[in-house]
Tab-separated table of C-alpha atoms and ligand atoms in Angstrom:
chain	number	residue	atom	x	y	z
A	77	MET	CA	70.130	108.824	135.717
A	78	ILE	CA	68.695	110.209	132.468
A	79	PRO	CA	65.762	107.930	131.643
A	80	PHE	CA	64.648	106.987	128.131
A	81	VAL	CA	61.128	108.278	128.782
A	82	ASP	CA	59.547	109.692	131.941
A	83	LEU	CA	55.838	108.967	132.216
A	84	LYS	CA	55.766	109.663	135.948
A	85	SER	CA	56.792	113.311	135.844
A	86	GLN	CA	54.215	113.975	133.145
A	87	TYR	CA	51.510	112.331	135.256
A	88	LEU	CA	52.478	114.421	138.279
A	89	SER	CA	52.164	117.595	136.210
A	90	ILE	CA	48.489	116.839	135.400
A	91	LYS	CA	47.635	114.593	138.362
A	92	GLN	CA	44.727	116.564	139.767
A	93	GLU	CA	42.971	116.875	136.440
A	94	VAL	CA	43.534	113.255	135.420
A	95	ASP	CA	42.555	111.836	138.803
A	96	ALA	CA	39.323	113.850	138.762
A	97	ALA	CA	38.516	112.720	135.216
A	98	ILE	CA	39.092	109.058	136.103
A	99	LEU	CA	36.945	109.267	139.243
A	100	LYS	CA	34.176	110.990	137.341
A	101	THR	CA	34.138	108.185	134.767
A	102	ILE	CA	33.967	105.532	137.481
A	103	GLU	CA	31.124	107.353	139.207
A	104	SER	CA	29.253	107.648	135.903
A	105	CYS	CA	29.756	103.900	135.259
A	106	ALA	CA	30.451	104.652	131.564
A	107	PHE	CA	33.147	101.991	131.591
A	108	THR	CA	33.341	101.274	127.883
A	109	LEU	CA	32.786	103.809	125.068
A	110	GLY	CA	30.433	106.448	126.580
A	111	PRO	CA	30.425	110.256	126.550
A	112	ASP	CA	34.149	110.893	127.161
A	113	VAL	CA	35.183	108.492	124.386
A	114	ALA	CA	32.673	110.129	122.009
A	115	ALA	CA	33.953	113.605	122.922
A	116	PHE	CA	37.570	112.480	122.560
A	117	GLU	CA	36.832	111.098	119.085
A	118	LYS	CA	35.547	114.514	117.991
A	119	GLU	CA	38.414	116.398	119.625
A	120	PHE	CA	41.134	114.148	118.202
A	121	ALA	CA	39.526	114.159	114.724
A	122	SER	CA	39.609	117.941	114.843
A	123	TYR	CA	43.261	117.833	115.977
A	124	CYS	CA	44.003	115.673	112.900
A	125	THR	CA	41.856	117.951	110.683
A	126	VAL	CA	39.586	115.052	109.631
A	127	LYS	CA	35.839	114.526	109.756
A	128	HIS	CA	35.750	111.294	111.777
A	129	GLY	CA	37.696	109.663	114.588
A	130	ILE	CA	36.741	106.142	115.673
A	131	ALA	CA	38.252	105.157	119.024
A	132	VAL	CA	39.372	101.550	119.510
A	133	ASN	CA	41.296	99.497	122.050
A	134	ASN	CA	44.802	99.897	120.522
A	135	GLY	CA	46.709	100.967	117.424
A	136	THR	CA	46.931	97.481	115.960
A	137	SER	CA	43.127	97.216	116.040
A	138	ALA	CA	42.947	100.617	114.316
A	139	LEU	CA	45.112	99.284	111.466
A	140	HIS	CA	43.143	96.031	111.339
A	141	LEU	CA	39.764	97.763	111.083
A	142	ALA	CA	41.051	100.271	108.505
A	143	LEU	CA	42.133	97.335	106.327
A	144	LEU	CA	38.787	95.553	106.808
A	145	ALA	CA	36.787	98.701	106.048
A	146	ALA	CA	38.699	98.966	102.767
A	147	ASN	CA	37.503	95.424	102.034
A	148	ILE	CA	41.020	93.994	102.107
A	149	GLY	CA	41.251	90.262	102.720
A	150	GLU	CA	42.479	86.892	101.531
A	151	GLY	CA	44.423	87.033	98.273
A	152	ASP	CA	45.039	90.786	98.467
A	153	GLU	CA	48.452	92.400	98.816
A	154	VAL	CA	49.322	95.420	100.939
A	155	ILE	CA	52.578	97.285	100.359
A	156	THR	CA	54.442	98.420	103.478
A	157	VAL	CA	57.986	98.709	104.852
A	158	PRO	CA	59.985	96.116	106.824
A	159	PHE	CA	61.617	98.794	109.012
A	160	THR	CA	58.733	99.339	111.429
A	161	PHE	CA	57.249	98.018	114.644
A	162	VAL	CA	55.914	94.513	113.989
A	163	ALA	CA	52.285	95.623	114.476
A	164	SER	CA	52.145	97.325	111.049
A	165	VAL	CA	52.693	93.921	109.471
A	166	ALA	CA	50.728	91.872	112.012
A	167	ALA	CA	47.605	93.916	111.215
A	168	ILE	CA	47.924	92.994	107.524
A	169	TYR	CA	48.012	89.337	108.578
A	170	TYR	CA	44.942	89.842	110.786
A	171	SER	CA	43.087	90.900	107.625
A	172	ARG	CA	44.367	87.705	105.867
A	173	ALA	CA	46.075	89.798	103.184
A	174	THR	CA	49.751	89.400	102.265
A	175	PRO	CA	52.296	92.073	103.217
A	176	VAL	CA	54.644	93.078	100.397
A	177	PHE	CA	57.701	95.043	101.462
A	178	VAL	CA	59.528	97.936	99.864
A	179	ASP	CA	62.677	99.496	101.282
A	180	ILE	CA	62.995	102.786	103.147
A	181	ASP	CA	64.683	106.053	102.242
A	182	PRO	CA	67.785	105.936	104.477
A	183	ARG	CA	67.607	109.692	105.128
A	184	THR	CA	64.179	109.597	106.749
A	185	PHE	CA	63.636	105.906	107.668
A	186	THR	CA	60.261	106.030	105.858
A	187	MET	CA	58.934	104.326	102.691
A	188	ASP	CA	60.902	105.139	99.535
A	189	PRO	CA	58.207	106.061	96.971
A	190	ALA	CA	60.603	105.228	94.111
A	191	LYS	CA	60.414	101.543	95.147
A	192	ILE	CA	56.625	101.212	95.172
A	193	GLU	CA	55.670	100.714	91.527
A	194	ALA	CA	57.946	97.687	91.071
A	195	ALA	CA	56.089	96.008	93.963
A	196	ILE	CA	52.580	96.528	92.543
A	197	THR	CA	50.826	93.436	91.144
A	198	PRO	CA	47.220	92.857	90.018
A	199	ARG	CA	46.506	91.751	93.620
A	200	THR	CA	47.761	94.974	95.263
A	201	LYS	CA	44.932	96.719	97.128
A	202	ALA	CA	46.615	99.197	99.435
A	203	ILE	CA	49.749	101.055	100.443
A	204	LEU	CA	50.487	101.333	104.169
A	205	PRO	CA	53.249	103.899	104.782
A	206	VAL	CA	54.567	104.241	108.341
A	207	HIS	CA	55.330	107.709	109.731
A	208	LEU	CA	58.249	106.265	111.663
A	209	TYR	CA	59.760	108.051	114.682
A	210	GLY	CA	57.263	110.920	114.236
A	211	GLN	CA	58.167	112.026	110.703
A	212	CYS	CA	55.616	111.667	107.886
A	213	ALA	CA	56.494	109.492	104.915
A	214	ASP	CA	56.841	111.278	101.558
A	215	MET	CA	53.086	111.318	100.972
A	216	ASP	CA	52.665	113.251	97.701
A	217	PRO	CA	54.359	110.645	95.468
A	218	ILE	CA	52.748	107.829	97.494
A	219	LEU	CA	49.273	109.332	96.989
A	220	ALA	CA	49.977	109.920	93.274
A	221	ILE	CA	50.973	106.265	92.768
A	222	ALA	CA	47.923	105.114	94.730
A	223	LYS	CA	45.644	107.248	92.586
A	224	LYS	CA	47.212	105.997	89.355
A	225	HIS	CA	46.770	102.334	90.385
A	226	ASN	CA	43.494	102.798	92.251
A	227	LEU	CA	44.899	101.762	95.639
A	228	ILE	CA	43.772	102.608	99.160
A	229	VAL	CA	46.270	104.458	101.380
A	230	ILE	CA	46.295	103.722	105.110
A	231	GLU	CA	48.733	105.820	107.137
A	232	ASP	CA	50.342	104.107	110.112
A	233	ALA	CA	50.418	107.265	112.232
A	234	CYS	CA	50.914	105.382	115.517
A	235	GLN	CA	54.118	107.366	116.187
A	236	ALA	CA	53.059	110.608	114.538
A	237	HIS	CA	50.355	112.463	116.534
A	238	GLY	CA	50.399	116.042	115.227
A	239	ALA	CA	53.150	115.437	112.652
A	240	GLU	CA	52.744	117.418	109.423
A	241	TYR	CA	53.725	117.002	105.783
A	242	LYS	CA	53.597	120.200	103.725
A	243	GLY	CA	51.155	121.625	106.265
A	244	ARG	CA	48.871	118.574	106.275
A	245	ARG	CA	48.427	116.554	109.446
A	246	ALA	CA	49.364	112.880	109.827
A	247	GLY	CA	46.230	110.766	109.471
A	248	SER	CA	44.506	113.271	107.159
A	249	MET	CA	46.277	112.535	103.885
A	250	GLY	CA	45.429	108.923	103.065
A	251	ASP	CA	41.994	107.276	102.993
A	252	MET	CA	42.452	106.414	106.664
A	253	GLY	CA	45.017	106.871	109.422
A	254	ALA	CA	45.721	104.642	112.429
A	255	PHE	CA	46.865	106.036	115.782
A	256	SER	CA	48.067	104.301	118.941
A	257	PHE	CA	47.690	105.656	122.471
A	258	TYR	CA	50.003	103.090	124.048
A	259	PRO	CA	51.371	104.800	127.205
A	260	GLY	CA	54.781	105.565	125.681
A	261	LYS	CA	53.416	107.166	122.499
A	262	ASN	CA	53.349	110.972	122.106
A	263	LEU	CA	49.731	110.902	123.281
A	264	GLY	CA	49.488	108.002	125.711
A	265	ALA	CA	46.514	106.518	127.529
A	266	TYR	CA	46.740	105.089	131.055
A	267	GLY	CA	46.290	101.654	129.550
A	268	GLU	CA	45.773	100.855	125.855
A	269	GLY	CA	44.033	102.854	123.153
A	270	GLY	CA	43.878	103.567	119.433
A	271	LEU	CA	41.881	105.474	116.826
A	272	VAL	CA	41.119	105.473	113.108
A	273	SER	CA	40.981	108.881	111.397
A	274	THR	CA	39.115	109.366	108.120
A	275	ASN	CA	37.160	111.837	106.024
A	276	ASN	CA	35.142	109.008	104.455
A	277	ASP	CA	31.584	108.567	105.816
A	278	GLU	CA	31.302	104.960	104.656
A	279	PHE	CA	34.591	103.882	106.281
A	280	ASN	CA	33.498	105.676	109.450
A	281	ARG	CA	30.190	103.803	109.519
A	282	THR	CA	31.795	100.405	108.868
A	283	ILE	CA	34.580	100.836	111.441
A	284	ARG	CA	32.092	101.990	114.111
A	285	MET	CA	30.178	98.758	113.578
A	286	LEU	CA	33.245	96.503	113.355
A	287	ARG	CA	34.723	97.732	116.662
A	288	ASP	CA	31.508	96.826	118.502
A	289	TRP	CA	30.588	93.362	117.224
A	290	GLY	CA	29.456	94.520	113.788
A	291	ALA	CA	26.171	95.701	115.199
A	292	GLU	CA	24.046	98.286	113.416
A	293	LYS	CA	22.121	98.647	116.648
A	294	LYS	CA	22.217	96.464	119.730
A	295	TYR	CA	21.973	92.732	118.800
A	296	HIS	CA	21.529	93.496	115.082
A	297	HIS	CA	24.857	92.180	113.811
A	298	VAL	CA	25.200	93.005	110.138
A	299	LEU	CA	28.976	92.396	109.988
A	300	LYS	CA	31.271	89.837	111.656
A	301	GLY	CA	32.720	92.255	114.169
A	302	TYR	CA	35.118	92.457	117.076
A	303	ASN	CA	35.292	93.704	120.628
A	304	TYR	CA	37.692	96.568	119.900
A	305	ARG	CA	35.957	99.232	122.001
A	306	MET	CA	37.913	101.940	123.833
A	307	GLU	CA	37.442	101.989	127.612
A	308	GLY	CA	35.671	104.986	129.130
A	309	ILE	CA	38.555	105.755	131.494
A	310	GLN	CA	40.996	105.943	128.570
A	311	GLY	CA	38.717	108.381	126.764
A	312	ALA	CA	38.589	110.569	129.894
A	313	VAL	CA	42.391	110.484	130.370
A	314	LEU	CA	43.057	111.134	126.675
A	315	ARG	CA	40.714	114.146	126.663
A	316	VAL	CA	42.697	115.724	129.491
A	317	LYS	CA	46.049	114.918	127.866
A	318	LEU	CA	45.060	116.063	124.360
A	319	LYS	CA	44.853	119.649	125.673
A	320	TYR	CA	48.573	119.483	126.462
A	321	LEU	CA	49.710	117.609	123.333
A	322	GLU	CA	50.743	120.645	121.291
A	323	GLY	CA	52.817	121.970	124.193
A	324	TRP	CA	54.451	118.585	124.761
A	325	THR	CA	55.127	118.267	121.020
A	326	GLU	CA	56.864	121.640	120.976
A	327	GLN	CA	58.918	120.539	123.998
A	328	ARG	CA	59.993	117.387	122.077
A	329	ARG	CA	60.917	119.532	119.084
A	330	ALA	CA	62.876	121.870	121.360
A	331	ALA	CA	64.742	118.890	122.845
A	332	ALA	CA	65.590	117.712	119.299
A	333	ALA	CA	66.799	121.231	118.463
A	334	ASN	CA	68.949	121.170	121.602
A	335	TYR	CA	70.459	117.839	120.574
A	336	ALA	CA	71.157	119.236	117.084
A	337	ARG	CA	72.832	122.283	118.623
A	338	PHE	CA	75.019	120.218	120.952
A	339	PHE	CA	75.942	117.746	118.189
A	340	ALA	CA	76.768	120.505	115.677
A	341	GLY	CA	80.278	120.179	114.290
A	342	SER	CA	80.617	116.547	115.426
A	343	ASN	CA	80.479	113.507	113.147
A	344	VAL	CA	77.475	112.022	114.979
A	345	ARG	CA	74.730	111.182	112.469
A	346	ILE	CA	71.613	112.788	113.896
A	347	PRO	CA	68.071	112.397	112.504
A	348	GLU	CA	67.174	114.399	109.421
A	349	ALA	CA	63.829	116.195	109.343
A	350	LEU	CA	62.934	117.181	105.794
A	351	PRO	CA	62.132	120.911	105.560
A	352	HIS	CA	58.469	120.374	104.621
A	353	ASN	CA	57.914	117.996	107.548
A	354	ARG	CA	56.897	118.792	111.111
A	355	HIS	CA	58.772	115.987	112.877
A	356	VAL	CA	57.238	115.224	116.292
A	357	PHE	CA	60.172	113.114	117.544
A	358	HIS	CA	58.449	110.134	119.054
A	359	VAL	CA	61.937	108.612	118.796
A	360	TYR	CA	65.279	110.426	118.410
A	361	ALA	CA	67.479	107.942	116.564
A	362	ILE	CA	71.126	108.462	115.672
A	363	ARG	CA	73.268	106.055	113.632
A	364	THR	CA	76.503	104.372	114.645
A	365	ALA	CA	78.512	101.368	113.542
A	366	HIS	CA	79.436	100.810	117.211
A	367	ARG	CA	76.013	100.605	118.762
A	368	THR	CA	76.501	97.910	121.405
A	369	GLU	CA	79.646	99.598	122.674
A	370	TRP	CA	78.022	103.038	122.772
A	371	MET	CA	74.907	101.802	124.538
A	372	ASP	CA	76.978	100.010	127.181
A	373	ALA	CA	79.160	103.071	127.727
A	374	LEU	CA	76.127	105.377	128.063
A	375	ASN	CA	74.443	102.951	130.414
A	376	LYS	CA	77.513	103.032	132.667
A	377	GLN	CA	77.203	106.824	132.762
A	378	GLY	CA	73.526	106.599	133.750
A	379	ILE	CA	72.133	107.450	130.320
A	380	ALA	CA	69.392	105.176	128.989
A	381	SER	CA	69.077	104.389	125.266
A	382	GLY	CA	67.067	102.016	123.066
A	383	ILE	CA	66.843	100.397	119.625
A	384	HIS	CA	63.841	100.935	117.343
A	385	TYR	CA	64.035	98.290	115.882
A	386	PRO	CA	66.916	95.785	115.913
A	387	ILE	CA	65.464	93.315	113.367
A	388	PRO	CA	63.534	94.379	110.261
A	389	VAL	CA	60.230	92.512	109.981
A	390	HIS	CA	61.267	90.540	106.857
A	391	LEU	CA	64.029	88.877	108.918
A	392	LEU	CA	61.894	88.107	112.005
A	393	PRO	CA	61.375	84.369	112.548
A	394	ALA	CA	57.606	84.929	112.828
A	395	TYR	CA	57.468	86.180	109.238
A	396	ALA	CA	59.909	83.727	107.644
A	397	ASP	CA	56.944	82.320	105.682
A	398	LEU	CA	57.001	85.445	103.501
A	399	GLY	CA	60.210	84.079	101.955
A	400	TYR	CA	62.381	87.168	102.194
A	401	LYS	CA	66.088	86.902	102.968
A	402	ALA	CA	68.939	89.060	104.244
A	403	GLY	CA	70.003	91.508	101.556
A	404	ASP	CA	66.478	92.038	100.178
A	405	PHE	CA	66.058	95.484	101.799
A	406	PRO	CA	69.565	96.846	102.400
A	407	HIS	CA	68.531	100.262	103.762
A	408	SER	CA	66.137	98.704	106.281
A	409	GLU	CA	68.756	96.180	107.322
A	410	GLN	CA	71.423	98.836	107.737
A	411	ALA	CA	69.047	101.020	109.760
A	412	ALA	CA	68.208	98.054	112.001
A	413	ASN	CA	71.932	97.473	112.564
A	414	GLU	CA	72.934	101.087	113.146
A	415	THR	CA	70.128	103.038	114.775
A	416	MET	CA	70.185	103.826	118.428
A	417	SER	CA	67.586	105.979	120.178
A	418	LEU	CA	68.578	108.618	122.714
A	419	PRO	CA	66.365	109.811	125.596
A	420	MET	CA	63.399	111.780	124.208
A	421	PHE	CA	60.371	113.016	126.126
A	422	PRO	CA	58.792	116.460	126.599
A	423	GLU	CA	60.304	117.069	130.038
A	424	LEU	CA	63.888	116.400	128.835
A	425	THR	CA	65.859	119.547	129.744
A	426	ALA	CA	68.514	121.341	127.682
A	427	GLN	CA	71.000	120.406	130.396
A	428	GLN	CA	70.139	116.713	130.020
A	429	CYS	CA	70.426	116.966	126.211
A	430	GLN	CA	73.859	118.474	126.684
A	431	THR	CA	74.942	115.701	129.062
A	432	VAL	CA	73.782	113.035	126.589
A	433	ALA	CA	75.343	114.785	123.583
A	434	THR	CA	78.664	115.324	125.371
A	435	ALA	CA	78.837	111.628	126.273
A	436	VAL	CA	77.941	110.516	122.724
A	437	LYS	CA	80.396	112.948	121.135
A	438	ALA	CA	83.206	111.580	123.309
A	439	LEU	CA	82.380	108.073	122.049
A	440	ALA	CA	82.240	109.284	118.442
A	441	GLU	CA	85.633	110.923	118.757
A	442	ALA	CA	87.138	107.789	120.232
A	443	LYS	CA	85.641	105.790	117.371
A	444	PRO	CA	84.220	107.828	114.468
A	445	ALA	CA	80.723	106.835	113.312
A	446	ALA	CA	80.566	105.015	109.975
A	447	ALA	CA	80.237	107.426	107.072
B	177	PLP	C1	52.771	101.367	118.549
B	177	PLP	C2	52.683	101.065	117.101
B	177	PLP	C3	51.655	100.280	116.553
B	177	PLP	C4	50.671	99.514	117.374
B	177	PLP	O1	50.005	100.200	118.340
B	177	PLP	P1	49.464	99.418	119.650
B	177	PLP	O2	48.626	100.455	120.309
B	177	PLP	O3	50.659	99.042	120.451
B	177	PLP	O4	48.687	98.253	119.185
B	177	PLP	C5	51.614	100.150	115.175
B	177	PLP	N1	52.515	100.714	114.375
B	177	PLP	C6	53.533	101.458	114.860
B	177	PLP	C7	54.496	102.080	113.913
B	177	PLP	C8	53.653	101.641	116.241
B	177	PLP	O5	54.679	102.352	116.720
């Protein structure tokens, strides 16, 4: 069996260190926030090349607090993409603002900057690009449009730990970045976790208060806040794992290079990493017009696969109130219909990549992928 991800083998490779870190946290009784969380914030901020990291309880909370810190609320509009995990859009709802969608660039699956200006209205307050699958959105034009229209940029970097765009790290380019440490993400907690990255002192101050009941100091609540604190154990685990993240990222990139090598010369449509991007391959998605068939066939051969994501957010029943319909975002809809994710995790061997690629190529030859 070739699994889709393999969290167990990674744990076993760092078991002693992680177990010791967890026990130490329990013995210290620093169960929520505390010294390991504070140290992790500094270490992850430095990894992202930003001044501040504010640790929270998950990636959705990170997006929510970034929006609130930017003073986004009722009556405001936030531009994002419908081809994303639902949380990008849910967080906009949490802030009571209205999500406004623009389509993706079909080459990269990220926001098409050429579509943004037509979506801007006098109510637009922010742009929220998603660095989907581990590849940064085309940030230079997005930042230029934001500057021209005086908009905040919040990067959804929940899938993009360590990704780079023209040498700049994900989470360091916009006003704020949001990261998730859900176990399956490139840097995963042993539970839930998230973080906001920013160079802005004021946003840092506000988000620190908002995550802990809006308190300036204990019981002095100056803002209507939340309980979005990161647990101490997660901070301890994440500190251990962060030391290995660059190595794991290079292993993911090597696995992607192996896939590309084994797929070379076939008609399988593999992911495209733009030359100025450091793609960190949270997800390795190919395209096919015969997805259900291919997934079933792979499954029978013991090869796991997934779909990220089968329904674009504008067509989800939960967001029908936005009034969008099928056909509104053709590239997002086509991506949702065609993408299929192959096994991708740092420990994936060249041999396993070859097994997967050989199986997929056989399917593609039997039934060529749509052009
Ligand atoms: C995982 C994810 C989130 C949400 O993170 P959680 O930690 O699960 O709340 C948001 N956006 C994207 C693109 C994600 O992949």
